[in-house]
C-alpha cells in the first residue's frame, strides 16, 4: 500500500517509520527546501518514548536526549509549590526525555533515510490540493525550486503538516484561523549550569502569560561545566487590531532583559541566562478547536494537523508519536483502508480532543495557577488529584502506559491488507 505523508516534521517522520515497520510504502513530501536542526527544547513523555523504543530507536534517542527525573512547580518567588518524579523514577518502564527538537528531528530523518531509502523524503514540495476516488488519492504539490506542479498518486493521504495544515483546510474549509490566547512565548537555549540539582523541569509562576520554564537538554561536556538549558518566558499582550505576528520574530537581548526584570528566582541568574542565549525567538501560543472528524475516505489527519494544542503538560509531540503508531496498527489489521482510517480516528480523536480542551484549562499547570490564587501550595492530595486527572485524560498514567498492549504489527499482517 502506497501512502503519501504531507509534512516532514516529527509527526510525519514518525508516521513514515511506523508505516514502513508495518510493511507499507510511505513517502514524505515536505515544503521546506531542507531539513535542518532548528528549534529549541521538547519533551517526550514515557508513552511516546515507548513507541520510539518499539520502533528500534531507544539507543539513538538515549544518545541525544537527557532523562529528567522530577517536575518542580514553583511560585513567582521560586519557592516550591509541587514536585513529582518523572519517567523511570515515577515507575514507568520507559524514560521521559528532554531533547533539542532539531536533534530529535535529525535522528528521525536519519532513520527514515536508512530504512526507507534516500528518496523516501522529498523536500521543497508545498501541498496544494488533493482529489480522491474509490481506489486512491492524487495529491498536487508546487515544486518550490522549479515552480512546476508535481503530483503524487497513492492509496492513502496523511495530512501531517502542522497547525496551519493545508490538508485540514481542504477537509474543513470553513474553519478559519488558529486560536491565540494572548500569550507569547519567548524561547531560547543557553549554556548554563544545572539548576536545582540538575535533571529537573522547573515551571515557575502561575497563569499563562506569567510563567517561566527551564530544563536542561544536554549535559556539560566537562565536569562542572555548563549544560545546555532550554528556557521559556511567557508574556501576555493586550488585544490588538493589527494581525497577529506569526514570523517568530527574534527578540533583542534588551527586550528579553526587560521582560525578565520583574522575576527574581534565587536558583537561576536570569540576566546571565539571557546573555548566554545565542538567539531568542517569539512564538504565539496557539491551538485550534477540536474537530468532529479527521478521516474522509482515504484521507486523514495526524499530529498537530489533527489536534494542535497549547503547550501545557508537554503532550503535543508525544501524542503525535502515538498517532503514528496507532495509524500503522489500524492499517495492518483492516483489509479496507477506509475502515482502518475510521478505526484510527475512533481510537485517537477522543483522547487528543480531550487533551486539547484540558490544555486550554491549564492541564496539570492548574496546580500552580491555583497556588497563586491560594497564596501558597495546595494540599498534597489536591495537587496529586489534578496531576493524576490530567495523565488519565491523556492515557498516560503509569498503569496505562506500562500495561497496554503493544501497537507493533508484523509485516505479514500488513501484507494481508496491502
Short mmCIF file of C-alpha atoms in Angstrom, two decimals, residues 31 134 159 216 219 224 262:
data_model
loop_
_atom_site.label_atom_id
_atom_site.label_comp_id
_atom_site.label_asym_id
_atom_site.label_seq_id
_atom_site.Cartn_x
_atom_site.Cartn_y
_atom_site.Cartn_z
CA UNK A 31 7.50 22.05 1.96
CA UNK A 134 -12.74 4.90 -4.59
CA UNK A 159 -2.01 15.27 6.46
CA UNK A 216 18.43 21.08 30.50
CA UNK A 219 24.74 17.72 29.90
CA UNK A 224 31.48 21.40 36.42
CA UNK A 262 10.29 41.50 37.36
#
